[in-house]
Amino acid sequence: MKYADFVEASQKAYEAVGAPVAPAADINGKRLPETESDVLLTKDVLSVWIDGYR
């Protein structure tokens, strides 16, 4: 994944300060469920979500 290093570093920073979840993400104007927003995404998982939010 092109931005894997950024995503991993961001996740570690959120965890280090005790943030409950990573920031919300929108795909095509639809918000990902909060229960999923703290999951590090692989290219395959993100592709499935994007397809599901079309």
mmCIF file of C-alpha atoms in Angstrom:
data_model
loop_
_atom_site.group_PDB
_atom_site.id
_atom_site.type_symbol
_atom_site.label_atom_id
_atom_site.label_comp_id
_atom_site.label_asym_id
_atom_site.label_seq_id
_atom_site.Cartn_x
_atom_site.Cartn_y
_atom_site.Cartn_z
ATOM 1 C CA MET A 1 0.000 0.000 0.000
ATOM 2 C CA LYS A 2 1.410 3.348 -1.048
ATOM 3 C CA TYR A 3 0.850 5.096 2.301
ATOM 4 C CA ALA A 4 1.378 2.122 4.630
ATOM 5 C CA ASP A 5 4.242 3.806 6.518
ATOM 6 C CA PHE A 6 2.156 6.933 7.115
ATOM 7 C CA VAL A 7 -0.864 4.923 8.242
ATOM 8 C CA GLU A 8 1.205 2.798 10.618
ATOM 9 C CA ALA A 9 2.970 5.841 12.110
ATOM 10 C CA SER A 10 -0.352 7.628 12.559
ATOM 11 C CA GLN A 11 -1.904 4.619 14.265
ATOM 12 C CA LYS A 12 1.024 4.377 16.667
ATOM 13 C CA ALA A 13 0.729 8.096 17.465
ATOM 14 C CA TYR A 14 -2.989 7.778 18.250
ATOM 15 C CA GLU A 15 -2.307 4.788 20.479
ATOM 16 C CA ALA A 16 0.571 6.593 22.246
ATOM 17 C CA VAL A 17 -1.687 9.449 23.354
ATOM 18 C CA GLY A 18 -4.557 7.156 24.280
ATOM 19 C CA ALA A 19 -6.910 8.277 21.527
ATOM 20 C CA PRO A 20 -9.942 5.965 21.419
ATOM 21 C CA VAL A 21 -9.917 5.583 17.635
ATOM 22 C CA ALA A 22 -8.221 7.036 14.596
ATOM 23 C CA PRO A 23 -10.001 9.906 12.861
ATOM 24 C CA ALA A 24 -13.118 9.146 10.887
ATOM 25 C CA ALA A 25 -12.812 8.224 7.259
ATOM 26 C CA ASP A 26 -15.268 8.923 4.478
ATOM 27 C CA ILE A 27 -15.412 6.989 1.226
ATOM 28 C CA ASN A 28 -17.457 8.596 -1.523
ATOM 29 C CA GLY A 29 -19.217 10.741 1.081
ATOM 30 C CA LYS A 30 -20.156 7.806 3.326
ATOM 31 C CA ARG A 31 -18.608 7.518 6.785
ATOM 32 C CA LEU A 32 -16.912 4.262 7.703
ATOM 33 C CA PRO A 33 -18.365 2.777 10.886
ATOM 34 C CA GLU A 34 -16.516 3.950 14.009
ATOM 35 C CA THR A 35 -15.983 0.317 14.945
ATOM 36 C CA GLU A 36 -13.806 -0.013 11.840
ATOM 37 C CA SER A 37 -11.969 3.309 11.981
ATOM 38 C CA ASP A 38 -9.185 2.039 14.240
ATOM 39 C CA VAL A 39 -8.240 -0.852 11.964
ATOM 40 C CA LEU A 40 -5.093 -0.624 9.891
ATOM 41 C CA LEU A 41 -6.251 -1.259 6.377
ATOM 42 C CA THR A 42 -4.604 -3.419 3.817
ATOM 43 C CA LYS A 43 -4.990 -2.611 0.147
ATOM 44 C CA ASP A 44 -7.389 -5.558 -0.238
ATOM 45 C CA VAL A 45 -9.600 -4.565 2.713
ATOM 46 C CA LEU A 46 -9.733 -0.935 1.611
ATOM 47 C CA SER A 47 -10.657 -2.017 -1.923
ATOM 48 C CA VAL A 48 -13.563 -4.103 -0.594
ATOM 49 C CA TRP A 49 -14.792 -1.177 1.516
ATOM 50 C CA ILE A 50 -14.544 1.257 -1.374
ATOM 51 C CA ASP A 51 -16.478 -1.136 -3.619
ATOM 52 C CA GLY A 52 -19.099 -1.531 -0.901
ATOM 53 C CA TYR A 53 -19.550 2.229 -0.514
ATOM 54 C CA ARG A 54 -20.138 2.952 -4.194
#
